[in-house]
Amino acid sequence: TNYETDGIKVGVLHSLSGTMSISEVSVKDAVILAISEINESGGVLGKQIIPIVEDGASEPSVFAEKANKLIQDDEVVTVFGGWTSASRKAMLPVFEEANNLLWYPVQYEGMEASGNIFYTGATTNQQIVPAVDWLLENRGKRFYLLGSDYVFPRTANMIIKAQLEANGGELVGEEYTPLAHTDYSTIINKIQADMPDVIFNTLNGDSNVAFFKQLSDAGITSDDVTVLSVSIAEEEIRGIGAGVLEGHLAAWNYYQTTDTPENKAFVAAYKEAYGEDRVTADPIEAGYTAVYLWAKAVEKAGTTDVD
């Protein structure tokens, strides 16, 4: 088969370098796994799917530039990619202008709905709001909010603060650090001084490695304060080290331990493709599912045309 003329080209656009690569490489792997499975079972509309992989390099402007390249130069029919809301917001006008379609696999802050983006991750009411309810009931009222400085953490915390106010919670502190930030000593000093019941963590990328290691080095364990994270899942734990995370919590809509036959097959296939030490996680599952969702939509429509 001559793939060049015969295949259906799709874009795969994730951070393969920079601060977000700790999270995004595995999602790229999941997308490629789904594509190869669909290709093995005959492809889409009788054609093979050809993935064209680009690196967003953890920079929103690069995501926009690469999205444009995939759509204009490579003429892909759709793109799977992104992680941070900053990268998605940078890509949004590119997809709307070209009337192309982005499949976005990560939880986000809501407050946005584009006809050119398919959001397969949770919104705040499906992940963050229930987590805060649970924490208020089970861990205490005093919250410290720590996040990376961009739209998702800031919007999530706006919602959390309203929720705390409505439910008798107390805001002890609120701090934002730039993506890729690695020195948390000042913030940890503040946490030690105020000792909240909960640190609600919306840090993204490898800042989490530094934060948890430094928290542990300061002698603060999950017995002293519960850190609840919404951007750390099984994949990030491999990069951070399970030891420093023991007893802390995460909130997601999928876990590798999800007990269904479908999930067991998915986990086995992922490990077979990438190694027994590899893990699945919520955005990995969402990235994988998105490819199947797109393929079924194409089959049903009889065309890859976005409309």
C-alpha positions as a printed NumPy array, in Angstrom:
array([[  0.   ,   0.   ,   0.   ],
       [  1.275,   3.459,  -0.831],
       [  0.513,   5.224,   2.464],
       [  1.284,   8.641,   1.042],
       [ -1.685,   8.595,  -1.31 ],
       [ -3.796,   5.99 ,   0.382],
       [ -3.693,   6.731,   4.104],
       [ -5.522,   9.179,   6.335],
       [ -3.116,  11.602,   7.984],
       [ -3.669,  12.677,  11.585],
       [ -1.559,  14.895,  13.822],
       [ -0.197,  13.869,  17.217],
       [  0.956,  16.962,  19.099],
       [  2.369,  16.639,  22.617],
       [  5.301,  17.968,  24.658],
       [  8.089,  15.485,  24.007],
       [ 10.575,  17.897,  25.631],
       [ 10.494,  20.471,  28.421],
       [  8.678,  20.599,  31.753],
       [  5.48 ,  18.884,  30.527],
       [  7.185,  15.894,  28.894],
       [  6.952,  14.005,  32.226],
       [  3.196,  13.86 ,  31.558],
       [  2.722,  14.114,  27.802],
       [  5.069,  11.506,  26.301],
       [  2.893,   8.714,  27.7  ],
       [ -0.259,  10.234,  26.175],
       [  1.477,  10.361,  22.783],
       [  2.296,   6.67 ,  23.288],
       [ -1.379,   5.911,  24.002],
       [ -2.514,   7.693,  20.833],
       [  0.022,   5.744,  18.75 ],
       [ -1.129,   2.473,  20.375],
       [ -4.771,   3.167,  19.451],
       [ -3.787,   4.089,  15.885],
       [ -1.767,   0.883,  15.437],
       [ -4.625,  -1.227,  16.844],
       [ -7.148,   0.377,  14.5  ],
       [ -4.738,  -0.051,  11.567],
       [ -4.271,  -3.741,  12.401],
       [ -8.028,  -4.244,  12.337],
       [ -8.407,  -2.657,   8.888],
       [ -8.056,   1.073,   9.481],
       [-10.754,   3.703,   8.956],
       [-12.966,   3.754,   5.868],
       [-10.707,   0.985,   4.529],
       [ -7.607,   3.176,   4.805],
       [ -4.631,   3.12 ,   7.178],
       [ -4.185,   5.988,   9.632],
       [ -0.825,   7.756,   9.266],
       [  0.261,   9.568,  12.437],
       [  2.445,  12.644,  12.061],
       [  4.063,  13.367,  15.43 ],
       [  5.202,  16.843,  16.484],
       [  6.709,  18.21 ,  19.71 ],
       [  4.862,  21.085,  21.415],
       [  7.974,  21.506,  23.617],
       [  5.955,  22.692,  26.663],
       [  5.44 ,  26.108,  25.009],
       [  1.939,  27.344,  24.031],
       [  3.326,  29.325,  21.065],
       [  5.053,  26.183,  19.746],
       [  1.777,  24.237,  20.057],
       [  0.033,  26.879,  17.911],
       [  2.85 ,  26.867,  15.369],
       [  2.963,  23.042,  15.13 ],
       [ -0.851,  22.791,  14.929],
       [ -0.724,  25.197,  12.001],
       [  2.062,  23.176,  10.351],
       [  0.126,  19.91 ,  10.742],
       [ -3.064,  21.402,   9.283],
       [ -1.58 ,  23.54 ,   6.487],
       [  1.565,  21.655,   5.408],
       [  0.788,  18.044,   6.337],
       [ -2.942,  18.411,   5.637],
       [ -3.965,  16.228,   8.577],
       [ -7.71 ,  15.676,   8.98 ],
       [ -7.592,  15.982,  12.784],
       [ -5.108,  16.399,  15.65 ],
       [ -4.771,  14.598,  18.986],
       [ -2.865,  16.597,  21.571],
       [ -2.179,  19.192,  24.233],
       [ -2.084,  19.033,  28.019],
       [ -2.045,  22.475,  29.654],
       [ -5.005,  24.777,  29.109],
       [ -2.47 ,  27.381,  28.014],
       [ -1.443,  25.127,  25.109],
       [ -5.087,  24.436,  24.233],
       [ -6.033,  28.124,  24.282],
       [ -3.064,  28.895,  22.013],
       [ -4.242,  26.224,  19.541],
       [ -7.954,  27.085,  19.644],
       [ -7.904,  29.936,  17.065],
       [ -5.77 ,  27.823,  14.702],
       [ -8.371,  25.023,  14.721],
       [-11.329,  27.387,  14.437],
       [ -9.817,  29.335,  11.562],
       [ -8.96 ,  26.171,   9.603],
       [-12.148,  24.38 ,  10.708],
       [-10.045,  21.445,  11.828],
       [-10.627,  19.344,  14.945],
       [ -8.51 ,  18.969,  18.12 ],
       [ -8.974,  16.05 ,  20.539],
       [ -7.861,  17.272,  23.963],
       [ -7.295,  14.534,  26.577],
       [ -6.802,  16.267,  29.924],
       [ -9.013,  17.604,  32.714],
       [ -9.592,  21.35 ,  32.356],
       [-11.161,  24.331,  34.065],
       [-14.299,  24.52 ,  31.922],
       [-15.531,  28.016,  30.97 ],
       [-14.817,  27.226,  27.306],
       [-16.646,  25.341,  24.583],
       [-15.387,  25.308,  21.016],
       [-17.028,  23.423,  18.161],
       [-13.499,  22.62 ,  16.946],
       [-12.274,  21.002,  20.16 ],
       [-13.404,  17.659,  21.553],
       [-12.758,  17.713,  25.323],
       [-12.375,  14.149,  26.619],
       [-11.086,  15.065,  30.1  ],
       [-13.032,  16.105,  33.19 ],
       [-14.306,  19.587,  33.955],
       [-14.034,  20.947,  37.509],
       [-17.47 ,  19.637,  38.564],
       [-16.352,  16.1  ,  37.649],
       [-12.987,  16.137,  39.446],
       [-12.256,  19.111,  41.679],
       [-15.614,  19.918,  43.287],
       [-16.186,  16.33 ,  44.543],
       [-12.58 ,  16.215,  45.824],
       [-13.066,  19.416,  47.854],
       [-16.363,  18.08 ,  49.278],
       [-14.61 ,  14.878,  50.358],
       [-11.665,  16.749,  51.89 ],
       [-13.914,  19.091,  53.903],
       [-15.7  ,  16.073,  55.309],
       [-12.662,  13.865,  55.901],
       [ -9.527,  16.002,  56.229],
       [-10.433,  19.419,  57.654],
       [-11.467,  22.957,  56.79 ],
       [ -8.14 ,  24.764,  56.389],
       [ -6.92 ,  24.794,  52.758],
       [ -3.673,  25.97 ,  51.197],
       [ -3.888,  26.359,  47.388],
       [ -0.725,  25.766,  45.357],
       [ -0.666,  25.834,  41.566],
       [  1.272,  26.576,  38.415],
       [  0.706,  30.073,  37.115],
       [ -1.684,  29.729,  34.189],
       [ -5.385,  29.5  ,  33.448],
       [ -6.27 ,  26.021,  34.789],
       [ -4.906,  26.408,  38.351],
       [ -6.158,  29.986,  38.686],
       [ -9.68 ,  29.15 ,  37.486],
       [ -9.817,  25.931,  39.517],
       [ -8.828,  27.87 ,  42.636],
       [-11.444,  30.542,  41.958],
       [-14.043,  27.738,  42.035],
       [-12.469,  26.103,  45.115],
       [-12.478,  29.426,  47.037],
       [-16.19 ,  29.9  ,  46.322],
       [-16.811,  26.323,  47.445],
       [-14.824,  26.794,  50.671],
       [-16.735,  29.976,  51.433],
       [-20.082,  28.257,  50.872],
       [-19.16 ,  25.227,  52.993],
       [-17.383,  26.708,  56.007],
       [-13.858,  26.125,  54.719],
       [-10.941,  28.458,  55.353],
       [ -8.339,  29.711,  52.878],
       [ -4.938,  29.66 ,  54.62 ],
       [ -2.82 ,  30.608,  51.598],
       [ -2.738,  30.735,  47.801],
       [  0.468,  30.601,  45.773],
       [  1.363,  30.282,  42.083],
       [  4.732,  29.401,  40.601],
       [  5.783,  29.513,  36.927],
       [  5.76 ,  26.247,  34.957],
       [  9.118,  24.474,  35.416],
       [  9.674,  26.184,  38.799],
       [ 11.811,  24.052,  41.148],
       [ 12.49 ,  25.97 ,  44.391],
       [  9.677,  25.531,  46.899],
       [ 11.574,  26.4  ,  50.114],
       [  9.769,  29.73 ,  50.722],
       [  6.344,  28.199,  50.137],
       [  7.167,  25.197,  52.338],
       [  8.229,  27.603,  55.122],
       [  4.822,  29.293,  54.872],
       [  3.087,  25.908,  54.934],
       [  5.064,  24.949,  58.066],
       [  4.114,  28.236,  59.745],
       [  0.392,  27.956,  58.944],
       [  0.044,  24.136,  58.876],
       [ -3.178,  23.749,  56.883],
       [ -5.245,  20.54 ,  56.905],
       [ -5.044,  20.283,  53.124],
       [ -2.74 ,  21.473,  50.349],
       [ -4.783,  21.477,  47.155],
       [ -2.163,  20.977,  44.448],
       [ -2.677,  22.16 ,  40.865],
       [  1.022,  22.223,  39.954],
       [  1.668,  20.748,  36.508],
       [  4.688,  19.078,  34.975],
       [  7.981,  18.384,  36.691],
       [  7.522,  21.118,  39.337],
       [  5.75 ,  18.313,  41.183],
       [  9.016,  16.367,  41.456],
       [ 10.702,  19.299,  43.222],
       [  7.737,  20.185,  45.432],
       [  7.115,  16.716,  46.848],
       [ 10.808,  15.975,  47.344],
       [ 11.347,  19.277,  49.178],
       [  8.177,  18.812,  51.261],
       [  9.467,  15.387,  52.317],
       [ 12.968,  16.771,  53.001],
       [ 11.381,  19.376,  55.306],
       [  9.989,  16.487,  57.35 ],
       [  6.373,  17.126,  56.376],
       [  4.494,  13.871,  55.746],
       [  0.924,  12.958,  54.924],
       [  0.363,  12.568,  58.682],
       [  0.909,  16.332,  59.045],
       [ -0.991,  17.573,  55.997],
       [ -2.835,  15.906,  53.115],
       [ -1.729,  16.995,  49.659],
       [ -4.538,  16.407,  47.141],
       [ -3.274,  16.604,  43.552],
       [ -5.323,  16.844,  40.364],
       [ -2.482,  16.673,  37.847],
       [ -0.527,  13.751,  39.293],
       [ -1.523,  10.267,  38.252],
       [  0.226,   6.915,  37.875],
       [  2.583,   8.2  ,  35.169],
       [  3.796,  11.211,  37.188],
       [  4.316,   8.999,  40.253],
       [  6.958,   7.091,  38.242],
       [  8.801,  10.39 ,  37.746],
       [  8.336,  11.79 ,  41.273],
       [  9.02 ,   8.618,  43.257],
       [  6.301,   6.77 ,  45.147],
       [  8.123,   7.073,  48.492],
       [  7.588,  10.828,  48.887],
       [  3.923,  10.538,  47.841],
       [  2.862,   7.899,  50.341],
       [ -0.416,   8.758,  52.065],
       [ -1.152,  11.754,  49.828],
       [ -4.175,  11.765,  47.524],
       [ -5.119,  12.291,  43.891],
       [ -8.502,  12.8  ,  42.239],
       [ -9.153,  11.506,  38.726],
       [-11.913,   9.875,  36.658],
       [ -9.859,   6.816,  35.727],
       [ -7.204,   4.716,  37.449],
       [ -5.11 ,   1.836,  36.126],
       [ -6.817,  -0.371,  38.749],
       [-10.305,   0.288,  37.242],
       [-11.824,  -3.175,  37.415],
       [-13.392,  -3.856,  34.025],
       [-12.492,  -6.403,  31.334],
       [-11.993,  -3.523,  28.856],
       [ -9.512,  -1.809,  31.132],
       [ -7.581,  -4.99 ,  31.867],
       [ -7.175,  -5.522,  28.115],
       [ -6.094,  -1.889,  27.642],
       [ -3.517,  -2.001,  30.46 ],
       [ -2.106,  -5.288,  29.141],
       [ -1.844,  -3.878,  25.593],
       [ -0.137,  -0.689,  26.833],
       [  2.422,  -2.629,  28.873],
       [  3.029,  -5.045,  26.003],
       [  3.698,  -2.153,  23.644],
       [  5.865,  -0.029,  25.954],
       [  7.2  ,  -2.237,  28.753],
       [  6.   ,  -3.981,  31.905],
       [  7.137,  -1.058,  34.07 ],
       [  4.822,   1.347,  32.245],
       [  1.505,   2.509,  33.683],
       [ -1.768,   3.897,  32.405],
       [ -3.474,   7.004,  33.817],
       [ -6.488,   9.235,  33.236],
       [ -5.074,  11.391,  30.389],
       [ -3.48 ,   8.266,  28.846],
       [ -6.881,   6.553,  28.81 ],
       [ -8.583,   9.694,  27.46 ],
       [ -5.984,  10.097,  24.698],
       [ -6.412,   6.455,  23.691],
       [-10.218,   6.603,  23.789],
       [-10.253,   9.787,  21.678],
       [ -8.711,   7.975,  18.709],
       [-11.41 ,   5.297,  18.821],
       [-14.102,   7.954,  19.231],
       [-12.794,   9.818,  16.175],
       [-12.557,   6.572,  14.157],
       [-16.155,   5.595,  15.005],
       [-17.382,   9.096,  14.139],
       [-15.575,   8.932,  10.774],
       [-17.053,   5.498,  10.023],
       [-20.541,   6.692,  10.937],
       [-20.23 ,   9.895,   8.869],
       [-18.556,   8.079,   5.99 ],
       [-16.028,  10.925,   5.781],
       [-13.209,  12.618,   7.718],
       [-14.789,  16.025,   6.978],
       [-15.019,  17.929,  10.285],
       [-18.579,  19.221,   9.845]])
